[in-house]
PDB file of N, CA and C in Angstrom:
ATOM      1  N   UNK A   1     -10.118  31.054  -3.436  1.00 67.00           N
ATOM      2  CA  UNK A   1      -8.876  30.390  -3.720  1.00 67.00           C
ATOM      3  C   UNK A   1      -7.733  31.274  -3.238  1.00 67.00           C
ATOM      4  N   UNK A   2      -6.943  30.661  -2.384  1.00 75.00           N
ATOM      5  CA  UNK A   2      -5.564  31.643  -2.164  1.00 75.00           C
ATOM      6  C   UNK A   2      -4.865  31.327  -3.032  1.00 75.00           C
ATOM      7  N   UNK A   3      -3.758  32.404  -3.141  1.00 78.00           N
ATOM      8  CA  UNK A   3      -2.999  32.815  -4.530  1.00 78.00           C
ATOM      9  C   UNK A   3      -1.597  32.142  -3.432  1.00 78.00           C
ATOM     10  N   UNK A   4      -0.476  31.040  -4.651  1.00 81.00           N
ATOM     11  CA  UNK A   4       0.756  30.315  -4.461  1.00 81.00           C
ATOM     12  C   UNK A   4       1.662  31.450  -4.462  1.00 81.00           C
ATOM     13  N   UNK A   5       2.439  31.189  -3.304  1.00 85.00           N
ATOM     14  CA  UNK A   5       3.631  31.812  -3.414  1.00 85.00           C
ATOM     15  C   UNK A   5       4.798  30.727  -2.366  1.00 85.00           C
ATOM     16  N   UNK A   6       5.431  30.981  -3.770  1.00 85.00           N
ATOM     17  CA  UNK A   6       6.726  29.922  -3.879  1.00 85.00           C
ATOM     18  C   UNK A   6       7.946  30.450  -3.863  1.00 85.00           C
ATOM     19  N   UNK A   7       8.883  30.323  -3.209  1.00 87.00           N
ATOM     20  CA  UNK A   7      10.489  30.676  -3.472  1.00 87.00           C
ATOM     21  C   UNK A   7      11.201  29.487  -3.741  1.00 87.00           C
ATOM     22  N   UNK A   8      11.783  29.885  -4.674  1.00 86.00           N
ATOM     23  CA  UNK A   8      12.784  28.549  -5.810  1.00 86.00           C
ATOM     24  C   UNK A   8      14.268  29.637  -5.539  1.00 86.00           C
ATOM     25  N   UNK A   9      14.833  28.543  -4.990  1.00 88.00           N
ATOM     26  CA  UNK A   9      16.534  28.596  -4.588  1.00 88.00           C
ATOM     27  C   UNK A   9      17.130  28.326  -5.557  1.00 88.00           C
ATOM     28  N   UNK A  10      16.885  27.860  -6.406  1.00 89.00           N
ATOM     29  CA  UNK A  10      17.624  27.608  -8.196  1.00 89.00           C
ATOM     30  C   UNK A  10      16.637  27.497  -9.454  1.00 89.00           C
ATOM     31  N   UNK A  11      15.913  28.457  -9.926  1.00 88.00           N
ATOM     32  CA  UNK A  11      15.292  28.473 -10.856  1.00 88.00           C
ATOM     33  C   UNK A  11      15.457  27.794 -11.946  1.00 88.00           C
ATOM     34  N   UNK A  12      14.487  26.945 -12.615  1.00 90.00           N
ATOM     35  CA  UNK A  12      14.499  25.922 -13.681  1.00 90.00           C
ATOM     36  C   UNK A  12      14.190  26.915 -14.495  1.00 90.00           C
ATOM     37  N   UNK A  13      14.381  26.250 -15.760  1.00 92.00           N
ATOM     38  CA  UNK A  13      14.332  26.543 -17.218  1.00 92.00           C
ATOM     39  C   UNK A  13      12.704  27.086 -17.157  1.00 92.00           C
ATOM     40  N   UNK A  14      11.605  26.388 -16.999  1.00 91.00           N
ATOM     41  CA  UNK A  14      10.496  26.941 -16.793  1.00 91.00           C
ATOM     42  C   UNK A  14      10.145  26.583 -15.614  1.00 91.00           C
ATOM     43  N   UNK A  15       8.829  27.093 -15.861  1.00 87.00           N
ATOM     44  CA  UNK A  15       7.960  26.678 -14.521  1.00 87.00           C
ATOM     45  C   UNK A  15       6.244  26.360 -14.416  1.00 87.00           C
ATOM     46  N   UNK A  16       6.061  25.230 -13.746  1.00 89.00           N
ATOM     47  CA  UNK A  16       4.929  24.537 -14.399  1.00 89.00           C
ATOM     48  C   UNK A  16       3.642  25.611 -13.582  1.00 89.00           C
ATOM     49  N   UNK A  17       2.349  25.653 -13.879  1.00 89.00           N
ATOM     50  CA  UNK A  17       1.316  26.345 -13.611  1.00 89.00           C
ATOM     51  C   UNK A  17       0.078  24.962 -13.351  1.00 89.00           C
ATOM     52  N   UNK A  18       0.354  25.499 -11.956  1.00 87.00           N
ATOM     53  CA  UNK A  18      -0.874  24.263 -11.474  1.00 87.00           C
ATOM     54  C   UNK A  18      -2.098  23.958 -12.341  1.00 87.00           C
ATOM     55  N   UNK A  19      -3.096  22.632 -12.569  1.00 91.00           N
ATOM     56  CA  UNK A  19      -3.418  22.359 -13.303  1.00 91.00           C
ATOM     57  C   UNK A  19      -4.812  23.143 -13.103  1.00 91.00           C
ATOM     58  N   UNK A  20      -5.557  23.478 -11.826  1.00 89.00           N
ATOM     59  CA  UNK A  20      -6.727  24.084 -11.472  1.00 89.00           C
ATOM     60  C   UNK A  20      -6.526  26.076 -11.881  1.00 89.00           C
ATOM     61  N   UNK A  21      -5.247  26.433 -12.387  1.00 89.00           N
ATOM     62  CA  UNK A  21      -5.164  27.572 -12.735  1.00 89.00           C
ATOM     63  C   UNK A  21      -4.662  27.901 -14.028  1.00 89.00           C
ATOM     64  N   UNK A  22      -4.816  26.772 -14.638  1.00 92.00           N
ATOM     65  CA  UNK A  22      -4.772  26.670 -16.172  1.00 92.00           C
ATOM     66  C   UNK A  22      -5.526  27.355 -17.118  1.00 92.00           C
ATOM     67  N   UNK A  23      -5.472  27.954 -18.324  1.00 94.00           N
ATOM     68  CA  UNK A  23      -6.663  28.219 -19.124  1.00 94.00           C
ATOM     69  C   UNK A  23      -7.464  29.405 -18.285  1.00 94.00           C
ATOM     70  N   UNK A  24      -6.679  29.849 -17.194  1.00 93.00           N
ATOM     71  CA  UNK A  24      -7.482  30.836 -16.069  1.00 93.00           C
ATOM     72  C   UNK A  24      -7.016  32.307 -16.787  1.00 93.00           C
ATOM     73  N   UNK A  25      -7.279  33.515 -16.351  1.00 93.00           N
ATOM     74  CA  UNK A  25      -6.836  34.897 -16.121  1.00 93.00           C
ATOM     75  C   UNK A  25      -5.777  34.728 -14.957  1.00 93.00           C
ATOM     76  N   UNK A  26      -4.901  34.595 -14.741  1.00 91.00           N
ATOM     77  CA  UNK A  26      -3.808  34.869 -13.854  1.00 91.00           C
ATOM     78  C   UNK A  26      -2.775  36.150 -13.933  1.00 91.00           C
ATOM     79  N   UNK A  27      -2.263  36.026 -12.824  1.00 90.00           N
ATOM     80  CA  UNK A  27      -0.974  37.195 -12.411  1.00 90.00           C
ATOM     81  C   UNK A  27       0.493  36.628 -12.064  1.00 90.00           C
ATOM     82  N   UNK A  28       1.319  36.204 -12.949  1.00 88.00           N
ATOM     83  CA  UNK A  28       2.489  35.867 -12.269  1.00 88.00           C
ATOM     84  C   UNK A  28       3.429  36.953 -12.638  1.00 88.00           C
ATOM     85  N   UNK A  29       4.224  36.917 -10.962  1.00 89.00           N
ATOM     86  CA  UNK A  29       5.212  38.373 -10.904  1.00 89.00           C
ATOM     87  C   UNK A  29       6.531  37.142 -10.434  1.00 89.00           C
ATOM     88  N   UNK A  30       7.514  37.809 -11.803  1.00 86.00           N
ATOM     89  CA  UNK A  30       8.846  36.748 -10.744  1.00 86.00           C
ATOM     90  C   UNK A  30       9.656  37.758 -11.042  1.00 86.00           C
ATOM     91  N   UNK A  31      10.268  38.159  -9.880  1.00 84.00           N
ATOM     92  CA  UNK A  31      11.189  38.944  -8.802  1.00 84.00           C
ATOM     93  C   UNK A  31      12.051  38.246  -8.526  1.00 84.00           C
ATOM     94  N   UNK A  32      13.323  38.589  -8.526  1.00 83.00           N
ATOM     95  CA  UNK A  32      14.424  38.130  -8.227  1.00 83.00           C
ATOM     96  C   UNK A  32      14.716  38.899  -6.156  1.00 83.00           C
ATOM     97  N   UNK A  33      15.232  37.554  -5.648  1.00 82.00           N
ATOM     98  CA  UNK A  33      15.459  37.691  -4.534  1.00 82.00           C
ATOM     99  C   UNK A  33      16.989  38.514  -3.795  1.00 82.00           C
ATOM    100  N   UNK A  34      17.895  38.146  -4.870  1.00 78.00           N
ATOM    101  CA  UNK A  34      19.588  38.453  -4.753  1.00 78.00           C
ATOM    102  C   UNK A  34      19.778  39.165  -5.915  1.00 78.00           C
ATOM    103  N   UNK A  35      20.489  40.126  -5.365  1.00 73.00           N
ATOM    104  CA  UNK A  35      21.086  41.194  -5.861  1.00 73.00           C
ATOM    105  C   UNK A  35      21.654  40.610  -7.225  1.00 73.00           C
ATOM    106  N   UNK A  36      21.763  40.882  -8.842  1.00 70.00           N
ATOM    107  CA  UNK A  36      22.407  40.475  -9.975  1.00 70.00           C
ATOM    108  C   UNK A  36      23.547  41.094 -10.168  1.00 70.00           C
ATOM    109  N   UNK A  37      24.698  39.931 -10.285  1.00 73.00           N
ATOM    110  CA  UNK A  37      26.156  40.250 -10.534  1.00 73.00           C
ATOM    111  C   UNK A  37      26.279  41.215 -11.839  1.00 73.00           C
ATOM    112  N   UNK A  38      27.097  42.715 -11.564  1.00 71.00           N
ATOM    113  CA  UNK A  38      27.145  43.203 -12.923  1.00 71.00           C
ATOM    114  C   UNK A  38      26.359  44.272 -12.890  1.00 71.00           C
ATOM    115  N   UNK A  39      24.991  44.766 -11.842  1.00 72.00           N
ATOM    116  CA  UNK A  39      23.967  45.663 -12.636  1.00 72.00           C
ATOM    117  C   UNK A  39      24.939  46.573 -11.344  1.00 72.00           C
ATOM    118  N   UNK A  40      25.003  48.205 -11.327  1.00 73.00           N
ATOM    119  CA  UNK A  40      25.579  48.653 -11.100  1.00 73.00           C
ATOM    120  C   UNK A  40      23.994  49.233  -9.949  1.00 73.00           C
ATOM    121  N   UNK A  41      24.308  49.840  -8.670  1.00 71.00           N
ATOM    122  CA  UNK A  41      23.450  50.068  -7.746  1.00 71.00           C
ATOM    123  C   UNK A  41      22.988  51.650  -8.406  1.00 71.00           C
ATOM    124  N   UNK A  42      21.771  51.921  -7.730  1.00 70.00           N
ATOM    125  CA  UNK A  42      21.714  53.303  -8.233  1.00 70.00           C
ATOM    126  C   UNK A  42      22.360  54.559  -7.743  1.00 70.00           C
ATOM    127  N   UNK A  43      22.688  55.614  -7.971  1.00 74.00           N
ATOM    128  CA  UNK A  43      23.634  56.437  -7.997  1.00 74.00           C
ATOM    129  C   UNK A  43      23.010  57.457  -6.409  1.00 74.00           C
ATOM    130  N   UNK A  44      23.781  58.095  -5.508  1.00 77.00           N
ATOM    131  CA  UNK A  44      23.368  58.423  -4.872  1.00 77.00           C
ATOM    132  C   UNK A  44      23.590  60.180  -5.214  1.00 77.00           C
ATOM    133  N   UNK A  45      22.358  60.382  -4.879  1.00 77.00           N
ATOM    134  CA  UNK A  45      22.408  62.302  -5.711  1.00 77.00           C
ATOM    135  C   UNK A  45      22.979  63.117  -4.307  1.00 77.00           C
ATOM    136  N   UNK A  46      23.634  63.607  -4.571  1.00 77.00           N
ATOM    137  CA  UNK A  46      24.147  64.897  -3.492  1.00 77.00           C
ATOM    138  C   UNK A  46      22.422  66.276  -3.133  1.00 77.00           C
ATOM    139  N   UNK A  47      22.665  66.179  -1.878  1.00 76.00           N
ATOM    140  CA  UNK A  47      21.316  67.070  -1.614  1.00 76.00           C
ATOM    141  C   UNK A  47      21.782  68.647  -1.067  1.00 76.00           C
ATOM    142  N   UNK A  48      20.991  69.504  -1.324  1.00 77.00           N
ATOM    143  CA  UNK A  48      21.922  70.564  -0.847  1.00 77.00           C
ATOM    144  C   UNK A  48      21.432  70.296   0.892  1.00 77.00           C
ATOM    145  N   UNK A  49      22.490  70.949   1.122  1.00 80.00           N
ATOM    146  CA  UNK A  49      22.503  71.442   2.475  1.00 80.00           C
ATOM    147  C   UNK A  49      21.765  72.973   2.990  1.00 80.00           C
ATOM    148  N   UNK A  50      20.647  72.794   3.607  1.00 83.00           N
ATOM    149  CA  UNK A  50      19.980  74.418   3.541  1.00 83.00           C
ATOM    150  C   UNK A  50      19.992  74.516   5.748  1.00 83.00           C
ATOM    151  N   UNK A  51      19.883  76.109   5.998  1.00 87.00           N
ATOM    152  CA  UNK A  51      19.673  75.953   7.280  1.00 87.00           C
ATOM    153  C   UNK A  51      18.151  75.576   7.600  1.00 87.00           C
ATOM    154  N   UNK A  52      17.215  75.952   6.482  1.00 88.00           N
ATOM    155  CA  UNK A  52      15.945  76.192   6.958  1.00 88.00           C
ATOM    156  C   UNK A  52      14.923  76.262   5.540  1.00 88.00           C
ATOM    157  N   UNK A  53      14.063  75.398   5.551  1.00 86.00           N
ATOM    158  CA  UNK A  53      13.122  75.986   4.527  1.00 86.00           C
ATOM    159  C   UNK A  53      12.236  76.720   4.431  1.00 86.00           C
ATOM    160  N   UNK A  54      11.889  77.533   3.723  1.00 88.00           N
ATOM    161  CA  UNK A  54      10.636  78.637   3.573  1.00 88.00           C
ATOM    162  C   UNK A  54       9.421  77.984   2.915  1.00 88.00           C
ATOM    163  N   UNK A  55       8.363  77.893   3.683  1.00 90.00           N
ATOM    164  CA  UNK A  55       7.309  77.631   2.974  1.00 90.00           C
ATOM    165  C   UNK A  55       6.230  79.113   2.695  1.00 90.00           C
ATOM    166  N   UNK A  56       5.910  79.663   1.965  1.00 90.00           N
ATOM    167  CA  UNK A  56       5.049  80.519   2.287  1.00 90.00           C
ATOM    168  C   UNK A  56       3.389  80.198   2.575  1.00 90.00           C
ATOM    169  N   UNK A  57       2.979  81.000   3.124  1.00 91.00           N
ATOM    170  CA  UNK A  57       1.645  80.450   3.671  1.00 91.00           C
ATOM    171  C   UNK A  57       1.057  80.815   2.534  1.00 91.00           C
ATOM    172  N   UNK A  58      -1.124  80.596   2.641  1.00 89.00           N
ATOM    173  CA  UNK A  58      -1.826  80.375   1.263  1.00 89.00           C
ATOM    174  C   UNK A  58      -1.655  82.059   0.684  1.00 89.00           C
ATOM    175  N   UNK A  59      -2.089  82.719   1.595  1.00 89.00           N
ATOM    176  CA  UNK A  59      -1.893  83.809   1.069  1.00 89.00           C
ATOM    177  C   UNK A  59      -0.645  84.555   0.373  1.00 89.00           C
ATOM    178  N   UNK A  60       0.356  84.538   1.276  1.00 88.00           N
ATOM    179  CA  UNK A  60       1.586  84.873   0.305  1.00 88.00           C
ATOM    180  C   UNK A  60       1.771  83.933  -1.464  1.00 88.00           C
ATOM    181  N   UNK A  61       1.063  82.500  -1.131  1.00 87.00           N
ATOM    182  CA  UNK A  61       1.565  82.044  -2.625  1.00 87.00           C
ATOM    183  C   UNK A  61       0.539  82.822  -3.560  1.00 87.00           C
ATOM    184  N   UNK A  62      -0.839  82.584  -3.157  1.00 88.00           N
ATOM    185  CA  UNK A  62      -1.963  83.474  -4.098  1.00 88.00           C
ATOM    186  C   UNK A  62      -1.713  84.667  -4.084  1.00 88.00           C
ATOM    187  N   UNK A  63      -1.164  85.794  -3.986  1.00 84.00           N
ATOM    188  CA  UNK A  63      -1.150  87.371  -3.582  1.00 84.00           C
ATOM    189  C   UNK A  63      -1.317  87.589  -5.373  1.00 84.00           C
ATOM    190  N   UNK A  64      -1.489  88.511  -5.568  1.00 78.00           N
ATOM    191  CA  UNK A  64      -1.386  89.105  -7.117  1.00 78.00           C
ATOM    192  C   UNK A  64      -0.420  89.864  -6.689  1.00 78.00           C
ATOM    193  N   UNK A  65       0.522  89.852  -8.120  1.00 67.00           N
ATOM    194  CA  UNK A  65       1.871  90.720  -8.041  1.00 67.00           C
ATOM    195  C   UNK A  65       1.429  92.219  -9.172  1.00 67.00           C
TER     196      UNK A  65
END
């Protein structure tokens, strides 16, 4: 059986569940398509600025001090 996927341009109050997937184990995921008026975007973090990163190799991280 392939699994329905539907896009609704104006979402009703509910929503009906075909009659052959009734009384079944199902998965419904509803995701909104457009952005919601009001929720504020997420915040963008400042990154440092480096010239160069250091990774040390296996040995330098294992060494005993």
């Amino acid at each position: 059986m392939q699994p329905i996927r539907q896009i609704i341009d104006d979402a009703p109050h509910s929503v009906q569940i075909p009659a052959d997937l009734q009384h079944r184990r199902i998965e419904l995921i509803i995701w909104p398509l457009d952005p919601a008026e009001g929720v504020a975007a997420p915040p963008e973090y400042e990154r440092a600025r480096v010239d160069r990163i250091v990774i040390p190799d296996r040995e330098e991280r294992n060494a005993r001090r």
